mmCIF file of C-alpha atoms and ligand atoms in Angstrom:
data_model
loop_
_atom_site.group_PDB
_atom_site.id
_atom_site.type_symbol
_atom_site.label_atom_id
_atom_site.label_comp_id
_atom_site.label_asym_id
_atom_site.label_seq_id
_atom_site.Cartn_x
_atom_site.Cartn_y
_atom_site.Cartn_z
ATOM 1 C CA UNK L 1 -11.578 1.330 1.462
ATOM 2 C CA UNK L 2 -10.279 2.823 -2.011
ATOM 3 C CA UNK L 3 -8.877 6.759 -1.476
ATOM 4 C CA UNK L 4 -12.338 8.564 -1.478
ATOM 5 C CA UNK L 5 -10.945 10.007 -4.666
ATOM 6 C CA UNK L 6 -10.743 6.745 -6.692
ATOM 7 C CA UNK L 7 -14.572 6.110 -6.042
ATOM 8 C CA UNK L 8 -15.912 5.657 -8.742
ATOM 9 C CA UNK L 9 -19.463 4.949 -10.253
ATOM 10 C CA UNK L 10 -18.758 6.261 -13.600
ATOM 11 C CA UNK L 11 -18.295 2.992 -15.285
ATOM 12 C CA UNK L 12 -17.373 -0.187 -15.531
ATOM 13 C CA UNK L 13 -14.243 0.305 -17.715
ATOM 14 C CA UNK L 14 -13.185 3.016 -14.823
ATOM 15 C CA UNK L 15 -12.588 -0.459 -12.756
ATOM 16 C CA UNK L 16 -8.488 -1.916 -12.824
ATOM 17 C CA UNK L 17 -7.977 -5.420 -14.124
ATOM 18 C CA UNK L 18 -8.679 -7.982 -11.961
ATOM 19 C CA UNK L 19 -5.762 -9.783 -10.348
ATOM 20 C CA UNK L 20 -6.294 -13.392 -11.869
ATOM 21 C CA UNK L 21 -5.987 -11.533 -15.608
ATOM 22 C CA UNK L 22 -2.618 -9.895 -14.367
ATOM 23 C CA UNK L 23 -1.390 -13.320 -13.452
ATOM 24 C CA UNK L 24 -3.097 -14.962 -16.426
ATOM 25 C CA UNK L 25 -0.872 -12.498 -18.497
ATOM 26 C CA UNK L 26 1.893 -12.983 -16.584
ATOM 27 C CA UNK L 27 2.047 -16.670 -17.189
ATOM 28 C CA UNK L 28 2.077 -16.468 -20.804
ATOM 29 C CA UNK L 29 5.099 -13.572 -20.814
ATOM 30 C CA UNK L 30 7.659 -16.357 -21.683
ATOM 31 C CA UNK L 31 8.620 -18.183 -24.774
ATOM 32 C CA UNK L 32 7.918 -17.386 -28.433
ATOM 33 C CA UNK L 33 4.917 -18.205 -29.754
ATOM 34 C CA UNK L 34 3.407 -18.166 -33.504
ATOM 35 C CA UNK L 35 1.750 -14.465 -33.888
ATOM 36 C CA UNK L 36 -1.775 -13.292 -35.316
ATOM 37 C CA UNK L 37 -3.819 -16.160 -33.266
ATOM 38 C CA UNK L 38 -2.172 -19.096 -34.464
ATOM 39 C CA UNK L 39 -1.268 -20.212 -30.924
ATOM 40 C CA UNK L 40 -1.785 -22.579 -28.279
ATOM 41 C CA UNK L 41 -3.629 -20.082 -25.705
ATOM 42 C CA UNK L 42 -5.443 -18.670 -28.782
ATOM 43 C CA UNK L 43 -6.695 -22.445 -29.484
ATOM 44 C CA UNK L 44 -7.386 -23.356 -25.988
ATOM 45 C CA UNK L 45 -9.266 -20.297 -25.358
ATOM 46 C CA UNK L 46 -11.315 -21.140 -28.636
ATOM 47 C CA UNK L 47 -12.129 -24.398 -26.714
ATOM 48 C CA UNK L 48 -13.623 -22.990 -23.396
ATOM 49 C CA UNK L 49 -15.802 -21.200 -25.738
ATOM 50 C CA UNK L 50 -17.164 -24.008 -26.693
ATOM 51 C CA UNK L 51 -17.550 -25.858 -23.345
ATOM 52 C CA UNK L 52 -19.326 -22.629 -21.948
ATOM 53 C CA UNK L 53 -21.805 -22.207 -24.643
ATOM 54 C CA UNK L 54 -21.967 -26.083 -24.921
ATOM 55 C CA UNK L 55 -21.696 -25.975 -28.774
ATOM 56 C CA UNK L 56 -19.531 -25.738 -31.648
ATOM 57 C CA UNK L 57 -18.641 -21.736 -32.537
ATOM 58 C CA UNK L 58 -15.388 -19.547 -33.525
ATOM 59 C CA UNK L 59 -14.479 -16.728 -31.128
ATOM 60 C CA UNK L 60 -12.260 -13.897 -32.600
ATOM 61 C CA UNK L 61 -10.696 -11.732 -29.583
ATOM 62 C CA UNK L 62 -10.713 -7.572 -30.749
ATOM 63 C CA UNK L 63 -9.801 -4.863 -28.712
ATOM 64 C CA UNK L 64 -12.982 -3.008 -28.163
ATOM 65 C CA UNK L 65 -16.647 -3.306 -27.826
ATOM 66 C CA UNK L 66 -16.865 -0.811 -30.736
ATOM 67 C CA UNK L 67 -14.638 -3.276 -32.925
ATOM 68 C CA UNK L 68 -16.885 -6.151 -31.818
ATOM 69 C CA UNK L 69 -19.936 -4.793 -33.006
ATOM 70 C CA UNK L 70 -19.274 -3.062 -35.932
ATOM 71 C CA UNK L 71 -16.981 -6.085 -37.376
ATOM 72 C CA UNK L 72 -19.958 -8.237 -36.814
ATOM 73 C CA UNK L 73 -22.198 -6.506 -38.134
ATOM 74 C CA UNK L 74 -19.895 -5.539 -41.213
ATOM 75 C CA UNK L 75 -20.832 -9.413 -42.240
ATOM 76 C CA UNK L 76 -24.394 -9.298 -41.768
ATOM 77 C CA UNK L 77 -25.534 -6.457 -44.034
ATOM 78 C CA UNK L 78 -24.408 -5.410 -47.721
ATOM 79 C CA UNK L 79 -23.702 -2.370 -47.800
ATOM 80 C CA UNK L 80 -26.966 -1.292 -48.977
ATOM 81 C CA UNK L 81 -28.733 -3.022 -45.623
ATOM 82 C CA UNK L 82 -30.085 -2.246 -42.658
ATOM 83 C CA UNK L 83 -29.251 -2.747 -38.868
ATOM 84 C CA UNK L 84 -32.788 -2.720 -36.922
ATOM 85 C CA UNK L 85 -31.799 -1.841 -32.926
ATOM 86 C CA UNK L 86 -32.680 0.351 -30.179
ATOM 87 C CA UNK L 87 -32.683 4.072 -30.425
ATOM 88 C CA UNK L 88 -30.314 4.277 -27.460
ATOM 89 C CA UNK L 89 -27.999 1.201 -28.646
ATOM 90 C CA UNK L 90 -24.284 1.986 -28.164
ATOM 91 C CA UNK L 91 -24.007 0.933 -32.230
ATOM 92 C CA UNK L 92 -25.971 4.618 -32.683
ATOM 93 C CA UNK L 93 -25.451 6.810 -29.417
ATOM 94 C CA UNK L 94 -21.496 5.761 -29.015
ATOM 95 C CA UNK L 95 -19.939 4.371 -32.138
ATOM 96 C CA UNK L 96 -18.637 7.774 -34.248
ATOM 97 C CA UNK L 97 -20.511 5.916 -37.248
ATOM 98 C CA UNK L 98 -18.446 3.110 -36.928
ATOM 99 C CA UNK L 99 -21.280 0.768 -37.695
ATOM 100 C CA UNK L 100 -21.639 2.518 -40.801
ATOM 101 C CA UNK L 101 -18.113 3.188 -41.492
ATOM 102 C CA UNK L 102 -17.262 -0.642 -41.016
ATOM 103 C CA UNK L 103 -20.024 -1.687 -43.102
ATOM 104 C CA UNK L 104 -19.730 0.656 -45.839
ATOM 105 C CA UNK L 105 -22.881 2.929 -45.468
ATOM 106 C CA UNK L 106 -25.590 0.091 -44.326
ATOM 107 C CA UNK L 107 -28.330 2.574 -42.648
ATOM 108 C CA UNK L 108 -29.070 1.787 -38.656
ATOM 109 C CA UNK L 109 -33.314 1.819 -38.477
ATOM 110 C CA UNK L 110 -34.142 3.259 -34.678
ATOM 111 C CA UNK L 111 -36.508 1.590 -32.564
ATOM 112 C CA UNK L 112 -38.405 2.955 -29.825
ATOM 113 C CA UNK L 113 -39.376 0.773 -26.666
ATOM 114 C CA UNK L 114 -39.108 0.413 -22.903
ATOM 115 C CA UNK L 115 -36.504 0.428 -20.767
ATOM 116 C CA UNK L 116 -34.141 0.173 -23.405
ATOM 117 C CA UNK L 117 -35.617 -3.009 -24.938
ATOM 118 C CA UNK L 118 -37.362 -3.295 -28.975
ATOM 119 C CA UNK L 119 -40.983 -3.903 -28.309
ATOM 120 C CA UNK L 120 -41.789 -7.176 -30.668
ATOM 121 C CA UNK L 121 -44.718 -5.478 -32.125
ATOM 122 C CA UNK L 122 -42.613 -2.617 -32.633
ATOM 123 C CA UNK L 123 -39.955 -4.827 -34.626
ATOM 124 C CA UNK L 124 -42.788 -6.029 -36.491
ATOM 125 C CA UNK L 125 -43.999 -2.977 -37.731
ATOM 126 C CA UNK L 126 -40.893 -1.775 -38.828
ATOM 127 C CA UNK L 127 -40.408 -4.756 -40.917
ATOM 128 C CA UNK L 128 -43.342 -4.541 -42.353
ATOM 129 C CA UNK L 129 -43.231 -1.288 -43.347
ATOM 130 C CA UNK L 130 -38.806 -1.284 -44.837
ATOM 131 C CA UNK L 131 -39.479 -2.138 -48.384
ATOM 132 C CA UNK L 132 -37.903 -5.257 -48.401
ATOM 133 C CA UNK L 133 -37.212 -6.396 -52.162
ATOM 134 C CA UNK L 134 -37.813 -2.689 -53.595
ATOM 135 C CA UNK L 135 -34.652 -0.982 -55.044
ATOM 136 C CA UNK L 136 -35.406 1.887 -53.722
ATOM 137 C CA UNK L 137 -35.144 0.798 -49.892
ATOM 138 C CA UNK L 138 -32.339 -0.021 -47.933
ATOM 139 C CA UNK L 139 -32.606 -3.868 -47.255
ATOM 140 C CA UNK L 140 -33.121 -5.199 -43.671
ATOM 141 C CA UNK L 141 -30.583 -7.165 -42.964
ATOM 142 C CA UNK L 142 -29.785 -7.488 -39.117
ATOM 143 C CA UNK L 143 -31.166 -7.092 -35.795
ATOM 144 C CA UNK L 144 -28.997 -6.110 -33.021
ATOM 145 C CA UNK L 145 -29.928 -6.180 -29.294
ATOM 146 C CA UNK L 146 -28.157 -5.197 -26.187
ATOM 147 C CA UNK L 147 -27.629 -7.082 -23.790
ATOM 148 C CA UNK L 148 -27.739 -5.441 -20.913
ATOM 149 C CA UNK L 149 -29.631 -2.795 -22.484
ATOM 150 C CA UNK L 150 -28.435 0.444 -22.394
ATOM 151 C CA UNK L 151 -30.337 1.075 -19.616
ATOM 152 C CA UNK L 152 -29.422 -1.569 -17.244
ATOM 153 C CA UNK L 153 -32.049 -3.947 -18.028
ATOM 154 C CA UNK L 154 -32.593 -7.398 -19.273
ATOM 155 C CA UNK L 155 -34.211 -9.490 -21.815
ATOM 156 C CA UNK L 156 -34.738 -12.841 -21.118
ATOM 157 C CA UNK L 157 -34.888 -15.712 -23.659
ATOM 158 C CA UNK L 158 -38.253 -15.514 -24.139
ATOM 159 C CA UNK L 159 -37.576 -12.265 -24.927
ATOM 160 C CA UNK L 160 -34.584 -12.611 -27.011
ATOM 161 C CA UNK L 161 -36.402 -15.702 -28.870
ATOM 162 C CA UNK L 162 -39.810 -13.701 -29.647
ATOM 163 C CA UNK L 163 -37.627 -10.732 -31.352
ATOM 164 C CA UNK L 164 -35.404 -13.035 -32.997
ATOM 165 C CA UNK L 165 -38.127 -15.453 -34.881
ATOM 166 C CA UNK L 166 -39.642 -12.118 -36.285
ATOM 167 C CA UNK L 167 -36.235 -11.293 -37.547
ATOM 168 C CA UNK L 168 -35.690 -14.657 -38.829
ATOM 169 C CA UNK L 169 -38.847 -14.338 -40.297
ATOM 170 C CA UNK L 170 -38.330 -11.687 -42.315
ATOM 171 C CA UNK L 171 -34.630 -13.240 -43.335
ATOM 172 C CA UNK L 172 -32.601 -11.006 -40.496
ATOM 173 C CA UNK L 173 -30.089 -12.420 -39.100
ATOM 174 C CA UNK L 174 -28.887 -11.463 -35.761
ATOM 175 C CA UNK L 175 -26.649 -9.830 -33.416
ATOM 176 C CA UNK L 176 -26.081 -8.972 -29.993
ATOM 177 C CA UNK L 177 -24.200 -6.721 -27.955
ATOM 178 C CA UNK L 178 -23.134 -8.178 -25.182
ATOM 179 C CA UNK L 179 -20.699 -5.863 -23.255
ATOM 180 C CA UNK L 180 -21.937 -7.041 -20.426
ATOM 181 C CA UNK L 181 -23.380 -10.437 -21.011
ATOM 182 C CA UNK L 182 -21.630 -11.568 -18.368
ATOM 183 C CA UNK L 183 -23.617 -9.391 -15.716
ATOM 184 C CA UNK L 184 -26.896 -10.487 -17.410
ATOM 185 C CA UNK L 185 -25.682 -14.146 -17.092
ATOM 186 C CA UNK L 186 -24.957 -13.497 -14.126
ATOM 187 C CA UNK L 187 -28.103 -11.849 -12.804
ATOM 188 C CA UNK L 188 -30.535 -14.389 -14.511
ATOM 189 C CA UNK L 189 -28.919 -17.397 -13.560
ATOM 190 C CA UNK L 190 -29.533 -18.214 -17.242
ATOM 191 C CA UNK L 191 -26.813 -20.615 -19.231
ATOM 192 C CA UNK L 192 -24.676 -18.710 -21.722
ATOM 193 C CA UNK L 193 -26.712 -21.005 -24.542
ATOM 194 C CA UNK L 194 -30.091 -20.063 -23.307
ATOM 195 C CA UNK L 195 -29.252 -16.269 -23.998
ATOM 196 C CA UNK L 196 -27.490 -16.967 -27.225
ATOM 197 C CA UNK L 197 -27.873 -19.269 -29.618
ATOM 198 C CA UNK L 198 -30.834 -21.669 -28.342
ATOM 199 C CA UNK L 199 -32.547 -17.982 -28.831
ATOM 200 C CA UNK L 200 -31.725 -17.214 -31.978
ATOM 201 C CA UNK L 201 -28.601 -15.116 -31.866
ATOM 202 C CA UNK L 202 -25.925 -15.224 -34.942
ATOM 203 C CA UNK L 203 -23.245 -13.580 -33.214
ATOM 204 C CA UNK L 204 -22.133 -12.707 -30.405
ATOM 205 C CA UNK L 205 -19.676 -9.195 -29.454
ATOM 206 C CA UNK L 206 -18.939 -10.784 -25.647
ATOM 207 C CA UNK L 207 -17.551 -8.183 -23.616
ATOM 208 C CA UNK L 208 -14.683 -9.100 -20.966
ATOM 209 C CA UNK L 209 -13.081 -5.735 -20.529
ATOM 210 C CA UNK L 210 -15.731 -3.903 -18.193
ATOM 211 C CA UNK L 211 -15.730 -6.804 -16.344
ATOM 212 C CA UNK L 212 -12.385 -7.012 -15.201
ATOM 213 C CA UNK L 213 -10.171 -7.711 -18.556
ATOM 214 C CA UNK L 214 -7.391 -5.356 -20.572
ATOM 215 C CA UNK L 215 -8.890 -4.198 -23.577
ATOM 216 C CA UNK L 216 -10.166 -7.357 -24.872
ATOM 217 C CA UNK L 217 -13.670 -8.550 -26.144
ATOM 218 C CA UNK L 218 -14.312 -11.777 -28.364
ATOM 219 C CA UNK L 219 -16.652 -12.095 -31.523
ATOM 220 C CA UNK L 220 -18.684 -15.320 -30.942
ATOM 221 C CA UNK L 221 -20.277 -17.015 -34.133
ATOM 222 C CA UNK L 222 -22.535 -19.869 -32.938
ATOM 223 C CA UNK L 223 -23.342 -22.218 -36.416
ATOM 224 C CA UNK L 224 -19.990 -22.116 -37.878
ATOM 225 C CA UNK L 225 -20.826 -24.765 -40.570
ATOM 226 C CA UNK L 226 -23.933 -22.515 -41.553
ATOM 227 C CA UNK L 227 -21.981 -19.041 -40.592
ATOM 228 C CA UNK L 228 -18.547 -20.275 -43.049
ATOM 229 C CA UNK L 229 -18.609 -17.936 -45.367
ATOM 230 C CA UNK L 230 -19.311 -14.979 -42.851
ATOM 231 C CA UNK L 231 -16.533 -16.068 -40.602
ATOM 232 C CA UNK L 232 -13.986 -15.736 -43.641
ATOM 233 C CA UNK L 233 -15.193 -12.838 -44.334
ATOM 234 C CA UNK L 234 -15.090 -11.829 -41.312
ATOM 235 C CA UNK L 235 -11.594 -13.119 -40.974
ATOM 236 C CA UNK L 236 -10.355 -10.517 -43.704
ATOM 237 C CA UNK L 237 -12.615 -7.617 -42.855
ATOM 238 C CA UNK L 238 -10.644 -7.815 -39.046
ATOM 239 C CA UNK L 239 -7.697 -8.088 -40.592
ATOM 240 C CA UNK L 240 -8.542 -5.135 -43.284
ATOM 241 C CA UNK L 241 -9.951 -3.242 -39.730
ATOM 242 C CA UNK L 242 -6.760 -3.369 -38.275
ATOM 243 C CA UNK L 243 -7.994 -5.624 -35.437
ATOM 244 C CA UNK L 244 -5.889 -8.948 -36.253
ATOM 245 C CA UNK L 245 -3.507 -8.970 -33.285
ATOM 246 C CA UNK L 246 0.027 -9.757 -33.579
ATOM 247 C CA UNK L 247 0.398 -10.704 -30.039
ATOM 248 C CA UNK L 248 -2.599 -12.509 -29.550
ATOM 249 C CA UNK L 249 -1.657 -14.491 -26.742
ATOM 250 C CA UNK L 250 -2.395 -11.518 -24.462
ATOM 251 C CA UNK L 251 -5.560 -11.171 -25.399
ATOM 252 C CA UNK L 252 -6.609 -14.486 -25.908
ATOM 253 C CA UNK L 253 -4.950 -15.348 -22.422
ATOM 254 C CA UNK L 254 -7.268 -13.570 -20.938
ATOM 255 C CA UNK L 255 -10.498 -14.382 -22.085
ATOM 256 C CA UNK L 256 -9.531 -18.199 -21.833
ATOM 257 C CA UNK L 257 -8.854 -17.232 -18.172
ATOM 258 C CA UNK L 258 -12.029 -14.993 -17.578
ATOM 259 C CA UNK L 259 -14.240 -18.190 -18.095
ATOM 260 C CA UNK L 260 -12.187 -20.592 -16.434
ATOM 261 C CA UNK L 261 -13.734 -21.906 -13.122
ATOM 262 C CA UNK L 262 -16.714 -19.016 -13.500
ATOM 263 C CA UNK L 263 -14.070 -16.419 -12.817
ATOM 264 C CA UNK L 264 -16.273 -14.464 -15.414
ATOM 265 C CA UNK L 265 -19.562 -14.608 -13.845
ATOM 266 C CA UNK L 266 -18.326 -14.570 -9.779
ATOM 267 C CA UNK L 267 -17.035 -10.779 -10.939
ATOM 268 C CA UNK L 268 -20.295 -9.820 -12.318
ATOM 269 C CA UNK L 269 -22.108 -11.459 -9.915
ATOM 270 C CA UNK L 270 -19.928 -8.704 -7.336
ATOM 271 C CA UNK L 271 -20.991 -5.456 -9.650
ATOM 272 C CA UNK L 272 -24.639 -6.772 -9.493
ATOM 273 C CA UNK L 273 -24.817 -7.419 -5.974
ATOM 274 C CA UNK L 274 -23.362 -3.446 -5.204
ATOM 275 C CA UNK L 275 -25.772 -2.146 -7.742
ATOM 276 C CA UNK L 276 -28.676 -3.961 -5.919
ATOM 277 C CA UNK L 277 -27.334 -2.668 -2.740
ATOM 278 C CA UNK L 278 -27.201 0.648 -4.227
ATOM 279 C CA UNK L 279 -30.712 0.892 -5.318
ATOM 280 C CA UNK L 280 -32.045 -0.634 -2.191
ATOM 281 C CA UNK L 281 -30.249 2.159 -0.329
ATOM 282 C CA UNK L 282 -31.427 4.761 -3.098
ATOM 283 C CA UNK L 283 -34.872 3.189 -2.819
ATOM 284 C CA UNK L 284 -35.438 4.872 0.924
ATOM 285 C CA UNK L 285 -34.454 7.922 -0.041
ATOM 286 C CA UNK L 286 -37.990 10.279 -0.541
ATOM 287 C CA UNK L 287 -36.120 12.354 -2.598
ATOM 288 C CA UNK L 288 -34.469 10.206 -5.017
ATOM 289 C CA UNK L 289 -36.153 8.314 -8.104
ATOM 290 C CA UNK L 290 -34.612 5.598 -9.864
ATOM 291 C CA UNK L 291 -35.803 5.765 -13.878
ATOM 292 C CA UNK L 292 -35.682 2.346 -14.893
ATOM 293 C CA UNK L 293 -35.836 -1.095 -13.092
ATOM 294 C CA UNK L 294 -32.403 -2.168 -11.526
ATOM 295 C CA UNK L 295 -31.554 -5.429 -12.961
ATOM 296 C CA UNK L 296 -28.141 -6.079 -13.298
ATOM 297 C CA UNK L 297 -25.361 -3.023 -12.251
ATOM 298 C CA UNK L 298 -26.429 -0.028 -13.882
ATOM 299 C CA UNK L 299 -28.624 2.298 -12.232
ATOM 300 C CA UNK L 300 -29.892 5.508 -13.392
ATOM 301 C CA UNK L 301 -31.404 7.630 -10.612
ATOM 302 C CA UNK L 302 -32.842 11.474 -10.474
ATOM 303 C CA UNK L 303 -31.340 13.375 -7.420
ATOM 304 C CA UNK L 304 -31.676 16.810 -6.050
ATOM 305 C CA UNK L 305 -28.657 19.176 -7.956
ATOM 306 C CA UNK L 306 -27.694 19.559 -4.250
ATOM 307 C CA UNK L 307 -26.687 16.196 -4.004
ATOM 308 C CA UNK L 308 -24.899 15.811 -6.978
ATOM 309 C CA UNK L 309 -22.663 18.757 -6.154
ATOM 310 C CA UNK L 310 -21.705 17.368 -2.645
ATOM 311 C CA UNK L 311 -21.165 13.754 -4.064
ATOM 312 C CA UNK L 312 -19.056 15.543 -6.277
ATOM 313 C CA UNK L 313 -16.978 17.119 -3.830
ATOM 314 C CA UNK L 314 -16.740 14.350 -1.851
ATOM 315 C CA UNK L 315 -14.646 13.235 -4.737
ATOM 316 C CA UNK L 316 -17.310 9.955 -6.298
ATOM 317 C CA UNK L 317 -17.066 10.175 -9.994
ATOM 318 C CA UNK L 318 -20.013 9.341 -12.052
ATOM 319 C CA UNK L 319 -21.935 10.722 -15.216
ATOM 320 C CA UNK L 320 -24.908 13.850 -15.192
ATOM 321 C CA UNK L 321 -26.821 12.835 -17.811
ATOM 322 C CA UNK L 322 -27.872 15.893 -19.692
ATOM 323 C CA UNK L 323 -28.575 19.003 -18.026
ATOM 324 C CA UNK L 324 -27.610 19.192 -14.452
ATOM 325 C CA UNK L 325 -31.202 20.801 -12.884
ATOM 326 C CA UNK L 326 -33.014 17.603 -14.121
ATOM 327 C CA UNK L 327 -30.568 15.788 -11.601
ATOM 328 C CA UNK L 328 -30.175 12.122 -13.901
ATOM 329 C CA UNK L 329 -27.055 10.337 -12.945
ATOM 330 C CA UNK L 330 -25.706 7.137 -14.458
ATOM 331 C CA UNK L 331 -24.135 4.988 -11.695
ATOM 332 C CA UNK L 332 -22.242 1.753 -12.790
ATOM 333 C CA UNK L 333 -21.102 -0.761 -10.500
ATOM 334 C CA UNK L 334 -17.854 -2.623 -10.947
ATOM 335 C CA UNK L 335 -16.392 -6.248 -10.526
ATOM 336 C CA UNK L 336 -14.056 -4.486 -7.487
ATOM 337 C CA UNK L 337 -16.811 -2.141 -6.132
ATOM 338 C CA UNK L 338 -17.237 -2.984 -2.178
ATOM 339 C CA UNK L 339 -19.927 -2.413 0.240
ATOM 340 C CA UNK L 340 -18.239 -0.203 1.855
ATOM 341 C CA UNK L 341 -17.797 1.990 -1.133
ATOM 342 C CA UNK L 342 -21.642 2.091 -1.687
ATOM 343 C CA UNK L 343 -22.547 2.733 2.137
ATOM 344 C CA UNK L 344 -20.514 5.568 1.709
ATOM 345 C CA UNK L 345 -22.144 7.117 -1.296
ATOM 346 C CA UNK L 346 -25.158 6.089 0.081
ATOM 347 C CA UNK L 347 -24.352 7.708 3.355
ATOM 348 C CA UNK L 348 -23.488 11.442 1.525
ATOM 349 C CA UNK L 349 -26.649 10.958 -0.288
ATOM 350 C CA UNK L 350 -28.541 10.420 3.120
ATOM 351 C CA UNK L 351 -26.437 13.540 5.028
ATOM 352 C CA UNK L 352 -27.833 15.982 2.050
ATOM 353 C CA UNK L 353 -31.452 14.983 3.248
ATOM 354 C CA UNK L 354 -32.328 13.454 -0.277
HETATM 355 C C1 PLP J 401 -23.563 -1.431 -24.547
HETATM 356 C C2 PLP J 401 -22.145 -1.205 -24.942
HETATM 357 N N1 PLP J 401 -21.680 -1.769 -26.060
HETATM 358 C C3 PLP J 401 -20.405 -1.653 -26.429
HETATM 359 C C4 PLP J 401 -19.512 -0.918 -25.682
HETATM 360 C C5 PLP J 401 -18.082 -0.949 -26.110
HETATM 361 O O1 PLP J 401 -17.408 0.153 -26.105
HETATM 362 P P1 PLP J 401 -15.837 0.361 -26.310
HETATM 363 O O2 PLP J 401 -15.610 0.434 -27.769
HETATM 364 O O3 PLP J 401 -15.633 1.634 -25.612
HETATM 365 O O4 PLP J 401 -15.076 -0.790 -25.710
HETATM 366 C C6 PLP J 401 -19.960 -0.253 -24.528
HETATM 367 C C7 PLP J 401 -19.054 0.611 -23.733
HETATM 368 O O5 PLP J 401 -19.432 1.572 -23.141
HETATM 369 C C8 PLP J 401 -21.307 -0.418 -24.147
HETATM 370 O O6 PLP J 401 -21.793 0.170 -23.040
#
């Protein structure tokens, strides 16, 4: 086991890189190579793209979750749009008004529902009610879902398809967030084309670094015939946004090796299996409540304030949401977290009688 002081639950991006992205940059540390993407590994990764999603697409690597979203959705609004999406989506809880920023001033509409997931009759209402066509509305222009939501649960393609016709409907186009596609992938044993494009998504922010990369994610456009003048906007708008690596061998290393042989989905597969084992565990506990359904590795649980203090001092790191008494912790699971590391937790939680 870890030191008890390197536990931690906090969050995915609190995990190290995984050993087969060390080597993966390792093996491209020689030579010279063409900068800004106009490589080999850049190309090749481009390709495995394609094979996974089993279509034709561009994939642009970034830096950051944040850079993926708000670049992508810098092409799908004019400024004077609108970005429908959850009201806890990382695009409005987490971004600093980059979405805005990045877009020039399109306005992000906040919808309630579930679990973290739009409602479809709540999408539709919206719509029907923006304005569309009148100068005096903002004009909708996007949807944006998470995938996995915000909190830790899952649409399905039915799911993703039923929000996404409305939005087509109404002339959205859409996004999705997808730091952690690969853990929904994962969980639902669903192909990376099933959650995407065969369900109506536009583009894709896919996220690699919580799930075992450096500081790289990849913008996905599916259609690139139909998507060509987006993707050269897009092209500038990155480069404008300061997010048009140089050295883009490292990054795109990386993601090229993160799908090869399902390396990608085997370390998601890991983080889901602890969180499962962590709410089954949790799930004994009288005292303990978990707030939404467990689906893929987040967790967010109510325990007593006694608990939290000792798991603190214990040395497990993880986040209090909001004010301590009410006893809501996030708990994320990562692609290195170990059994043993959640019978432990598990086992504090037990010895404070929760
Ligand atoms: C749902 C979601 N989207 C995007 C991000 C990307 O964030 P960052 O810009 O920190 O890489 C995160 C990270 O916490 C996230 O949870």
């Amino acid at each position: 086991m870890k030191n008890r002081n390197t536990i931690s639950f906090a969050s995915d991006n609190s995990a190290p890189v995984c050993p087969e992205l060390m080597e993966a940059l390792a093996r491209v540390n020689s030579g010279a190579t063409f900068g800004y993407g106009n490589d080999d590994h850049t190309r090749q990764m481009e390709e495995r793209f394609k094979d996974l999603f089993q279509c034709d697409l561009r994939a642009f690597p970034v830096a950051t979750g944040t850079a993926a979203n708000v670049l992508a959705l810098s092409v799908l609004t004019p400024p004077y749009g609108s970005v429908y999406c959850h009201r806890q989506a990382h695009i409005e809880m987490d971004e600093c008004g980059a979405p805005e920023f990045y877009t020039n001033g399109a306005k992000l509409v906040l919808l309630d529902g579930e679990d973290g997931k739009i409602a479809p009759t709540d999408l539709v209402a919206a719509l029907s009610a923006s304005g569309a066509g009148v100068v005096h509305h903002v004009q909708p222009a996007a949807l944006s879902l998470t995938q996995v939501t915000e909190c830790g649960t899952l649409y399905t393609p039915d799911e993703i398809a039923s929000l996404t016709d409305i939005a087509r409907s109404h002339g959205l186009s859409v996004h999705m967030d997808g730091a952690r596609f690969a853990n929904a992938a994962a969980a639902m044993g669903v192909s990376p084309a099933d959650l995407t494009w065969r369900s109506g998504v536009d583009v894709l922010s896919f996220g690699a670094t919580k799930n075992g990369a450096m500081a790289v994610e990849a913008v996905v456009f599916f259609n690139p015939e139909e998507q060509a003048a987006r993707i050269k906007d897009f092209e500038f708008r990155r480069k404008r946004g300061a997010h048009l690596f140089s050295k883009m061998r490292y990054l795109s290393a990386q993601l090229d090796r993160h799908l090869e042989g399902d390396l990608w989905l085997r370390l998601a597969g890991n983080a889901n299996a602890m969180a499962a084992r962590l709410k089954d565990g949790l799930s004994s506990c009288p005292d303990v409540a978990l707030l939404y359904p467990v689906e893929a590795n987040i967790l967010f649980a109510r325990l007593p304030e006694a608990t939290i203090d000792r798991l603190e001092t214990e040395g497990f790191l993880f986040y209090v949401m909001g004010a301590r008494q009410n006893g809501q912790v996030r708990l994320v699971t990562s692609w290195n977290t170990t059994a043993d590391e959640v019978d432990a937790f598990l086992s504090i939680v037990r010895q404070t009688g929760a």
